[in-house]
mmCIF file with all atom_site columns, C-alpha atoms in Angstrom:
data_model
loop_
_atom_site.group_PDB
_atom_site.id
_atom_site.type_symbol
_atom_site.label_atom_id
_atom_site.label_alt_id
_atom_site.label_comp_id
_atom_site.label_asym_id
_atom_site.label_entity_id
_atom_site.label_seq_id
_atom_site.pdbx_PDB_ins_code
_atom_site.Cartn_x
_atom_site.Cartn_y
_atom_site.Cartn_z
_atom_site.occupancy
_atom_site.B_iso_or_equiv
_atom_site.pdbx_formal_charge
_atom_site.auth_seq_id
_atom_site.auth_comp_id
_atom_site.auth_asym_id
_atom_site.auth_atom_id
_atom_site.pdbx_PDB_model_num
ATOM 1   C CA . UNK A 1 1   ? 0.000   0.000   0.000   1.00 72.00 ? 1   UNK A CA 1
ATOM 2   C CA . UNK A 1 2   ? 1.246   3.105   -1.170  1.00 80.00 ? 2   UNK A CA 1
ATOM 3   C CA . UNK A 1 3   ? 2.519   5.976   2.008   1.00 86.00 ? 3   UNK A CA 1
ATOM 4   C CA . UNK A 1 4   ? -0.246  9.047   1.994   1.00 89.00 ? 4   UNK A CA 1
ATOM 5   C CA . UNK A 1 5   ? 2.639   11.592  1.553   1.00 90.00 ? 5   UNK A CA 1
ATOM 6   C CA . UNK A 1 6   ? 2.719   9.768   -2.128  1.00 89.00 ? 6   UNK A CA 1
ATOM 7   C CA . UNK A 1 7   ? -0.947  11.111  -2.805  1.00 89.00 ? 7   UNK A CA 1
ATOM 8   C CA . UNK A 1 8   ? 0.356   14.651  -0.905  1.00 92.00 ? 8   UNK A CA 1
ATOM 9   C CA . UNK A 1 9   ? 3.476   14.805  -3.009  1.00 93.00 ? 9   UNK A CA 1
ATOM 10  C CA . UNK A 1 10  ? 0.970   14.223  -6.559  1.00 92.00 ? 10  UNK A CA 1
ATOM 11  C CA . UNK A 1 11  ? -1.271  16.448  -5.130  1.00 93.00 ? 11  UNK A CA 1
ATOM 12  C CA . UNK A 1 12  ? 1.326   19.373  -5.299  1.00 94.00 ? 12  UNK A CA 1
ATOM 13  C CA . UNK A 1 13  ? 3.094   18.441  -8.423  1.00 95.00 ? 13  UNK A CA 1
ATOM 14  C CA . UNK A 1 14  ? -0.269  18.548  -10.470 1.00 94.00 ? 14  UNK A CA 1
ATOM 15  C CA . UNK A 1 15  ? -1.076  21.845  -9.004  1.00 94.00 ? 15  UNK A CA 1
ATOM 16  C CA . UNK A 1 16  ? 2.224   23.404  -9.970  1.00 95.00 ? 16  UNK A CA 1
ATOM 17  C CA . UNK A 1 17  ? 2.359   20.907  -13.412 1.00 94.00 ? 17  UNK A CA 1
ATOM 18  C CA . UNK A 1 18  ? -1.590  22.477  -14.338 1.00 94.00 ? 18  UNK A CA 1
ATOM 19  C CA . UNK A 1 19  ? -1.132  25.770  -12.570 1.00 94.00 ? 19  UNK A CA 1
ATOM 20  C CA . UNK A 1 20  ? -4.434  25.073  -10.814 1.00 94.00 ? 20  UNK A CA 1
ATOM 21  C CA . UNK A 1 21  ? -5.429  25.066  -6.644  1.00 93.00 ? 21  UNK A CA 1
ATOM 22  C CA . UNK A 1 22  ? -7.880  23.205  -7.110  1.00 93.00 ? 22  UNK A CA 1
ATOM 23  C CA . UNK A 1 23  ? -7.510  19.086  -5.917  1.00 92.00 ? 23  UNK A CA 1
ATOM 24  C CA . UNK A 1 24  ? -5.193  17.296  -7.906  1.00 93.00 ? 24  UNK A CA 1
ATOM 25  C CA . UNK A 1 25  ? -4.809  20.116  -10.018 1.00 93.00 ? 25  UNK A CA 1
ATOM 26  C CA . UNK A 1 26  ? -8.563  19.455  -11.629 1.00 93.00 ? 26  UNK A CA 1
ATOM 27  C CA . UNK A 1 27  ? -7.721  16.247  -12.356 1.00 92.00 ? 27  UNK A CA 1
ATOM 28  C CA . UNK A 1 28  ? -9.781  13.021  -11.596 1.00 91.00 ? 28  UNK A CA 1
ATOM 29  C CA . UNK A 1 29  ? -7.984  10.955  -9.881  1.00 88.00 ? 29  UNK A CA 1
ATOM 30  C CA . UNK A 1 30  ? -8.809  7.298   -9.874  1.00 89.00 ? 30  UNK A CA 1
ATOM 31  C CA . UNK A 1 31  ? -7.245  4.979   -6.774  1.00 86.00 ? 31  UNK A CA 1
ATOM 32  C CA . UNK A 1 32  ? -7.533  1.143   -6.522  1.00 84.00 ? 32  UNK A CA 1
ATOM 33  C CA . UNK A 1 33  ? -6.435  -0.865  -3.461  1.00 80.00 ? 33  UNK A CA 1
ATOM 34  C CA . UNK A 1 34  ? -7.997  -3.151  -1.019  1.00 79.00 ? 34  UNK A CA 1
ATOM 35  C CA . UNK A 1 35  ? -7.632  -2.141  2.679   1.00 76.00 ? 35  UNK A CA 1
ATOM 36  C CA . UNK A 1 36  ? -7.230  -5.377  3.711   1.00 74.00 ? 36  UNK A CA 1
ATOM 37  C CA . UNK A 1 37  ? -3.878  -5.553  2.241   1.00 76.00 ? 37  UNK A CA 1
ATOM 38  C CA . UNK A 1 38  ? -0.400  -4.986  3.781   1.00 73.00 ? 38  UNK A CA 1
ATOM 39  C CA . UNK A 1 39  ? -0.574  -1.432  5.494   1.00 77.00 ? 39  UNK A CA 1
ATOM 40  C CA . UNK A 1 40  ? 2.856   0.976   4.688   1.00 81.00 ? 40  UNK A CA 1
ATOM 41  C CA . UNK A 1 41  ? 6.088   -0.645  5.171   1.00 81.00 ? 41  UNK A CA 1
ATOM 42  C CA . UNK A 1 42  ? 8.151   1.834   7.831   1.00 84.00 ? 42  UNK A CA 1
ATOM 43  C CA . UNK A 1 43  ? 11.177  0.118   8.860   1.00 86.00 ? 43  UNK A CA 1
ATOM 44  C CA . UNK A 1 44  ? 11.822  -0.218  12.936  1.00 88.00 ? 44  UNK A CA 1
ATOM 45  C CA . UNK A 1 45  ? 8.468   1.856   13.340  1.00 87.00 ? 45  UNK A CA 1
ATOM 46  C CA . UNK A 1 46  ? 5.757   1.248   15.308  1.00 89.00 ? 46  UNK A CA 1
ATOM 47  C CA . UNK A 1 47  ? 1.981   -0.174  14.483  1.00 86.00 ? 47  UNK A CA 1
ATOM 48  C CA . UNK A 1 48  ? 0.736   3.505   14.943  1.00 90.00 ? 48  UNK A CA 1
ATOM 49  C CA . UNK A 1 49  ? 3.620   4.578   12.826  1.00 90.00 ? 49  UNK A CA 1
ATOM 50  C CA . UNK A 1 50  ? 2.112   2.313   10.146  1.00 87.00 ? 50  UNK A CA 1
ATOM 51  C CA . UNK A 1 51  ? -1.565  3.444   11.382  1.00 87.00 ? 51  UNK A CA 1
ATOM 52  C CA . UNK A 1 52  ? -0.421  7.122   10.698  1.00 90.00 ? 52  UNK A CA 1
ATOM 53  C CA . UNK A 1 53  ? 1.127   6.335   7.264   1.00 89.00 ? 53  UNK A CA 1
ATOM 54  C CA . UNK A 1 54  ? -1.765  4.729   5.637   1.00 89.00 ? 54  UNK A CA 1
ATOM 55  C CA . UNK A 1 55  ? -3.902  6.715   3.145   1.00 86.00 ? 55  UNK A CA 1
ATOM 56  C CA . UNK A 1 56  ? -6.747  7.120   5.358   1.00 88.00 ? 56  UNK A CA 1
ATOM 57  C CA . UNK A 1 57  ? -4.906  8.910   8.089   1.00 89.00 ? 57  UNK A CA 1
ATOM 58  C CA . UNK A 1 58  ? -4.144  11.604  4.915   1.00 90.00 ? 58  UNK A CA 1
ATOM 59  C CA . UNK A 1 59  ? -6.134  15.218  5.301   1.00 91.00 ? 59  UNK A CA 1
ATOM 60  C CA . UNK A 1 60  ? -7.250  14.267  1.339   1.00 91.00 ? 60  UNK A CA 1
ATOM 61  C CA . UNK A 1 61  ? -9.273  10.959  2.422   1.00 90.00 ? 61  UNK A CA 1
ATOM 62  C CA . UNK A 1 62  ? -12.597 13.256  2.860   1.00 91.00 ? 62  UNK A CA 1
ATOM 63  C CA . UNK A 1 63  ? -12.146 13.949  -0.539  1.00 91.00 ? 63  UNK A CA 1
ATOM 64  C CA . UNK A 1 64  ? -11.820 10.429  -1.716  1.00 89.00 ? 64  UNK A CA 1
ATOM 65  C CA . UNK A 1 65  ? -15.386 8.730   -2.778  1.00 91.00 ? 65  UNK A CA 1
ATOM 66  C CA . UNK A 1 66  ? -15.420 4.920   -2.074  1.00 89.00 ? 66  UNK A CA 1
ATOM 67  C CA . UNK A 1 67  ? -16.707 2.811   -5.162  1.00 89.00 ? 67  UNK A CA 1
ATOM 68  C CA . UNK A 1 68  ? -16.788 -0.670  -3.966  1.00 84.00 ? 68  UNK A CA 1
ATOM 69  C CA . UNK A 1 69  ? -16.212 -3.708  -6.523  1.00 81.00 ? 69  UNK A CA 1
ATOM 70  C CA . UNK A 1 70  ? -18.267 -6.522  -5.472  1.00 78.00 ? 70  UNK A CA 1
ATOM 71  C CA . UNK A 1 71  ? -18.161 -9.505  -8.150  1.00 82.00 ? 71  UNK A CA 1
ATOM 72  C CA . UNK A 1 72  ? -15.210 -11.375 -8.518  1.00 82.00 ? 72  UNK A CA 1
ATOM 73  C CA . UNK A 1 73  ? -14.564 -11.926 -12.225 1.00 85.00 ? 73  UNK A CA 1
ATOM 74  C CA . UNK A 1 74  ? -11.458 -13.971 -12.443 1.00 81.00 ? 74  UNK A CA 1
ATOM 75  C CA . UNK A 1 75  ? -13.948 -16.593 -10.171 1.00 84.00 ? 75  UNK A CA 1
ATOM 76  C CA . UNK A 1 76  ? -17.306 -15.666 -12.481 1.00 84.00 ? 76  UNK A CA 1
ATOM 77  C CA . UNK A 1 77  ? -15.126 -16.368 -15.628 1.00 86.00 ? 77  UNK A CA 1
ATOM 78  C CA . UNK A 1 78  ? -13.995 -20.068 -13.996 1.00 81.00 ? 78  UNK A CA 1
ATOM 79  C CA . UNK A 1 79  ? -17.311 -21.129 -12.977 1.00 82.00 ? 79  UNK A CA 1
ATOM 80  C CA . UNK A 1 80  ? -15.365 -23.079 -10.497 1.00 84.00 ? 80  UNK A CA 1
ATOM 81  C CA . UNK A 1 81  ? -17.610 -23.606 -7.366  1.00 86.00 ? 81  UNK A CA 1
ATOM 82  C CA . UNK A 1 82  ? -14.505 -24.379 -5.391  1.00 83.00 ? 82  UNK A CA 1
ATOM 83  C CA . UNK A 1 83  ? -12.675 -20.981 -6.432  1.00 84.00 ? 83  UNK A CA 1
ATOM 84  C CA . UNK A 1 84  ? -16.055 -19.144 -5.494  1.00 86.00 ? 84  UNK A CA 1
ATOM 85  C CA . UNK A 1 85  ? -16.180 -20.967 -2.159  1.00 85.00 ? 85  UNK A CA 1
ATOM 86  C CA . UNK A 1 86  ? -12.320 -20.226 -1.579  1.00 84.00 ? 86  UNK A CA 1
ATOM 87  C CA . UNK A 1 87  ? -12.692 -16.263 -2.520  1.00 85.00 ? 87  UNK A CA 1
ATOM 88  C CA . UNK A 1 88  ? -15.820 -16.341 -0.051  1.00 86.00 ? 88  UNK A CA 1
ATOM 89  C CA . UNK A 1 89  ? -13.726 -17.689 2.733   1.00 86.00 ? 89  UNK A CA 1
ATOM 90  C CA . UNK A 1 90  ? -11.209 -14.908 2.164   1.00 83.00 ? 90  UNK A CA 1
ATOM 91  C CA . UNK A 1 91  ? -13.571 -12.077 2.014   1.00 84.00 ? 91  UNK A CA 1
ATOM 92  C CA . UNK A 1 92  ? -14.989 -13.073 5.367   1.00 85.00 ? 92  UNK A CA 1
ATOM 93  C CA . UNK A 1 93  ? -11.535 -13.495 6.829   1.00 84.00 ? 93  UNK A CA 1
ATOM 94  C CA . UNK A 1 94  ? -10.978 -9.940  5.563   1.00 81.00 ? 94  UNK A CA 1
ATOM 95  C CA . UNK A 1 95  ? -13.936 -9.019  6.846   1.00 82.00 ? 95  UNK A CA 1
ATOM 96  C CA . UNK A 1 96  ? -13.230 -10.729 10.360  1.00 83.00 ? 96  UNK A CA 1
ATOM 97  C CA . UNK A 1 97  ? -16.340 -12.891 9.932   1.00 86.00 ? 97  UNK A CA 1
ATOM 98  C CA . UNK A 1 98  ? -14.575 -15.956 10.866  1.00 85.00 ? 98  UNK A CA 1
ATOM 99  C CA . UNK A 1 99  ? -14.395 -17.195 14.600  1.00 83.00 ? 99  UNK A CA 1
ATOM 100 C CA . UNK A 1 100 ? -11.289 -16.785 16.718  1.00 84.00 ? 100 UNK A CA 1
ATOM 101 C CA . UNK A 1 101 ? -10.041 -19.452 18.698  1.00 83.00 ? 101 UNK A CA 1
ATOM 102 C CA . UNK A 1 102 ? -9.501  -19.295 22.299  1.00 86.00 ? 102 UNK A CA 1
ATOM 103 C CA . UNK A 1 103 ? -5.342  -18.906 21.582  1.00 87.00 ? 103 UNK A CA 1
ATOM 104 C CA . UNK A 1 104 ? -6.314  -15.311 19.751  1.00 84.00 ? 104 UNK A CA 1
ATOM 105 C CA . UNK A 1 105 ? -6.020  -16.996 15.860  1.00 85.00 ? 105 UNK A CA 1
ATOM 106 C CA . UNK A 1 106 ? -8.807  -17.072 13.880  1.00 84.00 ? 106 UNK A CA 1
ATOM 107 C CA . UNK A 1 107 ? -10.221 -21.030 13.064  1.00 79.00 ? 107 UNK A CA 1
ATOM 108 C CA . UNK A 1 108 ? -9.821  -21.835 9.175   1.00 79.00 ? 108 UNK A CA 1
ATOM 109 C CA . UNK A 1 109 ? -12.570 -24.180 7.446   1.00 77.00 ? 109 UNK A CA 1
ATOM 110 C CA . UNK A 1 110 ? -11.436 -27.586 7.391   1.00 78.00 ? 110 UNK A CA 1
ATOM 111 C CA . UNK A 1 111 ? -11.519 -27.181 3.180   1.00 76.00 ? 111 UNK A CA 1
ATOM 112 C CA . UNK A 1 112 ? -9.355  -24.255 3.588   1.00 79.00 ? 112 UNK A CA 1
ATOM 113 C CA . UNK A 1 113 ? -6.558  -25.529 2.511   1.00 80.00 ? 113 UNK A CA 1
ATOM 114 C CA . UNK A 1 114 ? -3.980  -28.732 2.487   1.00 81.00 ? 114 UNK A CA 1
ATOM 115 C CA . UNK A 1 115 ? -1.419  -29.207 4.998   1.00 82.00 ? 115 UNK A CA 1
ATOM 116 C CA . UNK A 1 116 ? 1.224   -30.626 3.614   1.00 87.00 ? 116 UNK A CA 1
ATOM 117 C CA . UNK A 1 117 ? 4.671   -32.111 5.342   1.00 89.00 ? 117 UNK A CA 1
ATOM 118 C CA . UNK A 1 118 ? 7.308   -31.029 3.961   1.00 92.00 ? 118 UNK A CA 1
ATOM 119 C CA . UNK A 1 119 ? 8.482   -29.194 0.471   1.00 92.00 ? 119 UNK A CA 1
ATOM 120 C CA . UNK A 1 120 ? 8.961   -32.592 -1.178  1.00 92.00 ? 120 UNK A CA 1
ATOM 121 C CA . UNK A 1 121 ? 5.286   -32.912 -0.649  1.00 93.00 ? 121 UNK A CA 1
ATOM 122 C CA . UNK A 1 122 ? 4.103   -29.832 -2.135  1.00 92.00 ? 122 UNK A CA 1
ATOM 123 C CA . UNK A 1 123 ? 6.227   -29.464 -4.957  1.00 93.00 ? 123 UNK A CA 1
ATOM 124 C CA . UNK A 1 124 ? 4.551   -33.378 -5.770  1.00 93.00 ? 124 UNK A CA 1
ATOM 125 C CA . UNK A 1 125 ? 1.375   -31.961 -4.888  1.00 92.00 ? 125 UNK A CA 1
ATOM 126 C CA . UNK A 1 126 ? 1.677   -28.746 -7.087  1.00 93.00 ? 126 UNK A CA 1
ATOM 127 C CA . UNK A 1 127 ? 4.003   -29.883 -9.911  1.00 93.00 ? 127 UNK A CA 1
ATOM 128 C CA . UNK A 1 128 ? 3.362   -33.820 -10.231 1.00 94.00 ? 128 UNK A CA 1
ATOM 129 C CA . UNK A 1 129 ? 5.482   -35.623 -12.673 1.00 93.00 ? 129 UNK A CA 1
ATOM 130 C CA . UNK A 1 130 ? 6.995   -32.573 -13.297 1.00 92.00 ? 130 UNK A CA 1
ATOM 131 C CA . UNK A 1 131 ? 9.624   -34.176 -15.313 1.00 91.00 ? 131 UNK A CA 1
ATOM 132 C CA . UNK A 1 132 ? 7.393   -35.255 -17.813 1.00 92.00 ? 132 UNK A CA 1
ATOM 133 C CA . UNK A 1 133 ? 4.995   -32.729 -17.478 1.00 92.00 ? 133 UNK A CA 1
ATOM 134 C CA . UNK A 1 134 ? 7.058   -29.276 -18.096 1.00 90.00 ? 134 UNK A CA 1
ATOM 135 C CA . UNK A 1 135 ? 6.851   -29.215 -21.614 1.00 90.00 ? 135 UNK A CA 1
ATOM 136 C CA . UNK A 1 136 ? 3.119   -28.875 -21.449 1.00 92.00 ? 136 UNK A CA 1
ATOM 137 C CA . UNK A 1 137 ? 3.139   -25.014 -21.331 1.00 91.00 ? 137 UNK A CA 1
ATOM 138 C CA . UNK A 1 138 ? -0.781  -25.280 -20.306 1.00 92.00 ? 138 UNK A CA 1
ATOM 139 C CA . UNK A 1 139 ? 0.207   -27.562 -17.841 1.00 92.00 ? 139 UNK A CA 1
ATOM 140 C CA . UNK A 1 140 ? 2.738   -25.145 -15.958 1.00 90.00 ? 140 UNK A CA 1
ATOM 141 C CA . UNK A 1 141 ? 0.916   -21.786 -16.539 1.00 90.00 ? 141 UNK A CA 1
ATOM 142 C CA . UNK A 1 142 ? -1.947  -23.116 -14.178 1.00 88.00 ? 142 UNK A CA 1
ATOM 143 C CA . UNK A 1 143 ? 0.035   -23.898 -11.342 1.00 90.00 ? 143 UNK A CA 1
ATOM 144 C CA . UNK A 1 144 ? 1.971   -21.626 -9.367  1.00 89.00 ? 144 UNK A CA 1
ATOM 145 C CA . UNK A 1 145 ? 3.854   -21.587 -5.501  1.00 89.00 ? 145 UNK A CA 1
ATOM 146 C CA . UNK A 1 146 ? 3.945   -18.352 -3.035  1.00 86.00 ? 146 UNK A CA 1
ATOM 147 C CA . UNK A 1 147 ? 6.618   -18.608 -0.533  1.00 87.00 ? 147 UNK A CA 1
ATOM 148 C CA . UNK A 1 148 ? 6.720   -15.199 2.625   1.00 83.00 ? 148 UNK A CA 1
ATOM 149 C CA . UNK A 1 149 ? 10.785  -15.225 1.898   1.00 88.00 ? 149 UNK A CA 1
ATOM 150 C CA . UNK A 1 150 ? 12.867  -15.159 -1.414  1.00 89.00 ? 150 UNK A CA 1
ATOM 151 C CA . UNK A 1 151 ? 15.298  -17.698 0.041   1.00 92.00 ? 151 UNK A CA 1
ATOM 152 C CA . UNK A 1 152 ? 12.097  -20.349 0.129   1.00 91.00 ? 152 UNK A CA 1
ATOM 153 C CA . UNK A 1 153 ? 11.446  -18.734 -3.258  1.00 91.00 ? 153 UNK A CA 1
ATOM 154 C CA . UNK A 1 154 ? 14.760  -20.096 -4.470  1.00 91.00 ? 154 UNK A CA 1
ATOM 155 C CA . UNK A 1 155 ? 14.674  -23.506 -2.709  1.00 92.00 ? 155 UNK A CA 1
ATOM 156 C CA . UNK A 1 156 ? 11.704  -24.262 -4.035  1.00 93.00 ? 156 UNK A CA 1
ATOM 157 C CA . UNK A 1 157 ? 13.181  -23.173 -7.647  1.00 91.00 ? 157 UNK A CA 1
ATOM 158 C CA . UNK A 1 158 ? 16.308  -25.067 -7.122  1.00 90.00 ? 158 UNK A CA 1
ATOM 159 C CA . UNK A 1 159 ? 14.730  -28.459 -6.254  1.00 92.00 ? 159 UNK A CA 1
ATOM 160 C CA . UNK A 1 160 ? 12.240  -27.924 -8.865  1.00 92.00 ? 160 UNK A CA 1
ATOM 161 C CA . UNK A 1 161 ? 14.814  -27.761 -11.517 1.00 89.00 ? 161 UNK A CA 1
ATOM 162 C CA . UNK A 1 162 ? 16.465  -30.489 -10.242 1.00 90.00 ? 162 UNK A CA 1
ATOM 163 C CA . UNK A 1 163 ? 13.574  -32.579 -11.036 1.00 92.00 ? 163 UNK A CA 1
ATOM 164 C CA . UNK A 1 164 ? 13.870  -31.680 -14.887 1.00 90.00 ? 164 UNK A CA 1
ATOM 165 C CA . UNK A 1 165 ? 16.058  -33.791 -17.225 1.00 90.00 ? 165 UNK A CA 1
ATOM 166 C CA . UNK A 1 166 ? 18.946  -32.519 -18.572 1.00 86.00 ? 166 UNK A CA 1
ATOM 167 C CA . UNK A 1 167 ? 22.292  -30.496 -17.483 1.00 83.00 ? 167 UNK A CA 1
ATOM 168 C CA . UNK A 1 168 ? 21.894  -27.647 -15.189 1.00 77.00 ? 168 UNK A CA 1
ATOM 169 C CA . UNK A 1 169 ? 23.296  -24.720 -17.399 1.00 79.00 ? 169 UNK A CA 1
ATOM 170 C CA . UNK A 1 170 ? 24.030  -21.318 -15.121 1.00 77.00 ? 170 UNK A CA 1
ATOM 171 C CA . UNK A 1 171 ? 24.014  -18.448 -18.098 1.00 79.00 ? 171 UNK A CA 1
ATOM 172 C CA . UNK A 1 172 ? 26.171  -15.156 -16.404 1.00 77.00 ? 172 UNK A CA 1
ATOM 173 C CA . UNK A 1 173 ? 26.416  -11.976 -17.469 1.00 71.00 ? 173 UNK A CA 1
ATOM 174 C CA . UNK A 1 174 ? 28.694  -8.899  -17.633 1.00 68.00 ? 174 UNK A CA 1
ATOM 175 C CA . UNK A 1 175 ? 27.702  -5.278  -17.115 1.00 68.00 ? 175 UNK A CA 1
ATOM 176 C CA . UNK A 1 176 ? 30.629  -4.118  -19.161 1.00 72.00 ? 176 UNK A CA 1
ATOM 177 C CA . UNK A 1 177 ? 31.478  -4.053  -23.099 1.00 74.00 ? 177 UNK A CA 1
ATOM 178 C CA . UNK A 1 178 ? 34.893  -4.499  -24.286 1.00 78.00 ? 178 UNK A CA 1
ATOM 179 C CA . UNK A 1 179 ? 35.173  -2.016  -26.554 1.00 79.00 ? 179 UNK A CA 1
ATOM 180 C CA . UNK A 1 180 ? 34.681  1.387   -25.089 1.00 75.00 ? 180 UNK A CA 1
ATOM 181 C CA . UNK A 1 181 ? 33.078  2.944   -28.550 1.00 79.00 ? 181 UNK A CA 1
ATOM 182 C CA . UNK A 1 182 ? 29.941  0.324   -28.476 1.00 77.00 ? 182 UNK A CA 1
ATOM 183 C CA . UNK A 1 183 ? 28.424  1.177   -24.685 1.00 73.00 ? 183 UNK A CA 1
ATOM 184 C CA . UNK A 1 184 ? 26.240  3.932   -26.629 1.00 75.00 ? 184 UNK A CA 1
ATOM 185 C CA . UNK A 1 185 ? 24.610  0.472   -28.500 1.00 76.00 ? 185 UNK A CA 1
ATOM 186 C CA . UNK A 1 186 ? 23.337  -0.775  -24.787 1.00 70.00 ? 186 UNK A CA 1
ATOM 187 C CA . UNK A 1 187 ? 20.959  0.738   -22.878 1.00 67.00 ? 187 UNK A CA 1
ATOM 188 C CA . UNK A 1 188 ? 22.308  1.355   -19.142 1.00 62.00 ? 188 UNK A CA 1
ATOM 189 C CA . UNK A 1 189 ? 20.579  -1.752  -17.670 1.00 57.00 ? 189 UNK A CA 1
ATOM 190 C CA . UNK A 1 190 ? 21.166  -4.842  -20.158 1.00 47.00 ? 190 UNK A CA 1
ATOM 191 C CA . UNK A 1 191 ? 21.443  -8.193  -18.201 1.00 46.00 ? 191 UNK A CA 1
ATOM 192 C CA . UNK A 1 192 ? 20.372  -11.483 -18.824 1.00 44.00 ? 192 UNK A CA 1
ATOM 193 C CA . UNK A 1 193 ? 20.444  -13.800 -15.775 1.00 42.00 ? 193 UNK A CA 1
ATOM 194 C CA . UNK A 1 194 ? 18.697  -17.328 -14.901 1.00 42.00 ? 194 UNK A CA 1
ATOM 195 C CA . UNK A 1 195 ? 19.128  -20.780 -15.387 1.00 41.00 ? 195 UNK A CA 1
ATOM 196 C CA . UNK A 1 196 ? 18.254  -23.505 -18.484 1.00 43.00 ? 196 UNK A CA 1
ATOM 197 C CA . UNK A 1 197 ? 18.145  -27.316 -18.544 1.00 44.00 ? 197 UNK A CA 1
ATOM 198 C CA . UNK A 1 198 ? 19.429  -28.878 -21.729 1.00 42.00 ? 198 UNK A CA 1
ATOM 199 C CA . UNK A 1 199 ? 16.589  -31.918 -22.573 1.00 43.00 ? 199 UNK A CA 1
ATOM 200 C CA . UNK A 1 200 ? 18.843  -34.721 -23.375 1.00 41.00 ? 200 UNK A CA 1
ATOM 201 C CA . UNK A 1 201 ? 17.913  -36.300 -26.674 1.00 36.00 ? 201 UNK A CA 1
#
């Protein structure tokens, strides 16, 4: 979520930019967001600090009509019943509709979600057969992991390649040309990292 002196800051430059007092210098400004959402990232601050920074702590929020969206399309396009019952749960977790248990937490439905042991587990669970199965692009663009830390992030990556036939290939880069005349050719940020598996024929 974006820090309110953001909206204060584009407040004053479209004044000056449009030469105009009015709000936003005339201009309609359109915001999207969900409240629910991670509030303003301060480091070593305080929960008010993070209170305080949030856009409806800003003197502009009386200005700001509320236009709530209320059908979920991605779920209407699926016509998945279990995707509508999973986007229900969340919305009433946002909307702390869901019991709390005596330790403080709130209590998940039981169809929540799958617990699963270990990472072994889930990448079977999420990727299965994986090493036959990753050349179906339709396959892989419908499944998908979210990891809280990028060191999980590349775990999970590592061990998932490692499950793919082939040679791990590591493709490096330079930030340098050799020849001092051709760095006008390349733009200032021209890298190429990541990682390939050769299929063995």
């Amino acid at each position: 979520m974006a820090h309110k002196h953001s909206l204060v800051a584009l407040n004053r430059t479209l004044k000056d930019i449009k030469n105009n007092d009015k709000l936003f210098g005339g201009t309609l400004l359109v915001l999207s967001g969900d409240f629910r959402q991670t509030l303003p990232v301060i480091p070593r601050s305080t929960y008010a600090d993070e209170i305080n920074a949030c856009l409806k702590s800003s003197t502009l929020w009386r200005y700001v009509e509320i236009v709530q969206l209320k059908v979920n399309m991605r779920v209407q396009m699926l016509q998945d019943p279990s995707a509508e019952t999973f986007s229900k749960q969340l919305l009433d977790i946002g909307d702390g509709k869901v019991t709390i248990a005596e330790t403080g937490y709130i209590k998940l439905a039981n169809d929540f979600c799958t617990i699963i042991d270990s990472q072994d587990a889930l990448i079977e669970q999420i990727f299965p057969n994986v090493h036959t199965n990753y050349i179906n692009l339709e396959w892989l663009a419908e499944r998908a992991m979210l990891a809280a830390k990028n060191v999980d992030v590349d775990i999970l990556n590592l061990k998932i390649q490692q499950l793919l036939p082939g040679d791990l290939v590591s493709y490096k880069y330079i930030d340098t040309v050799c020849n001092g005349t051709e760095a006008v050719n390349f733009p200032t940020v021209f890298e190429l990292t990541g990682f390939a598996r050769h299929a063995t024929t």
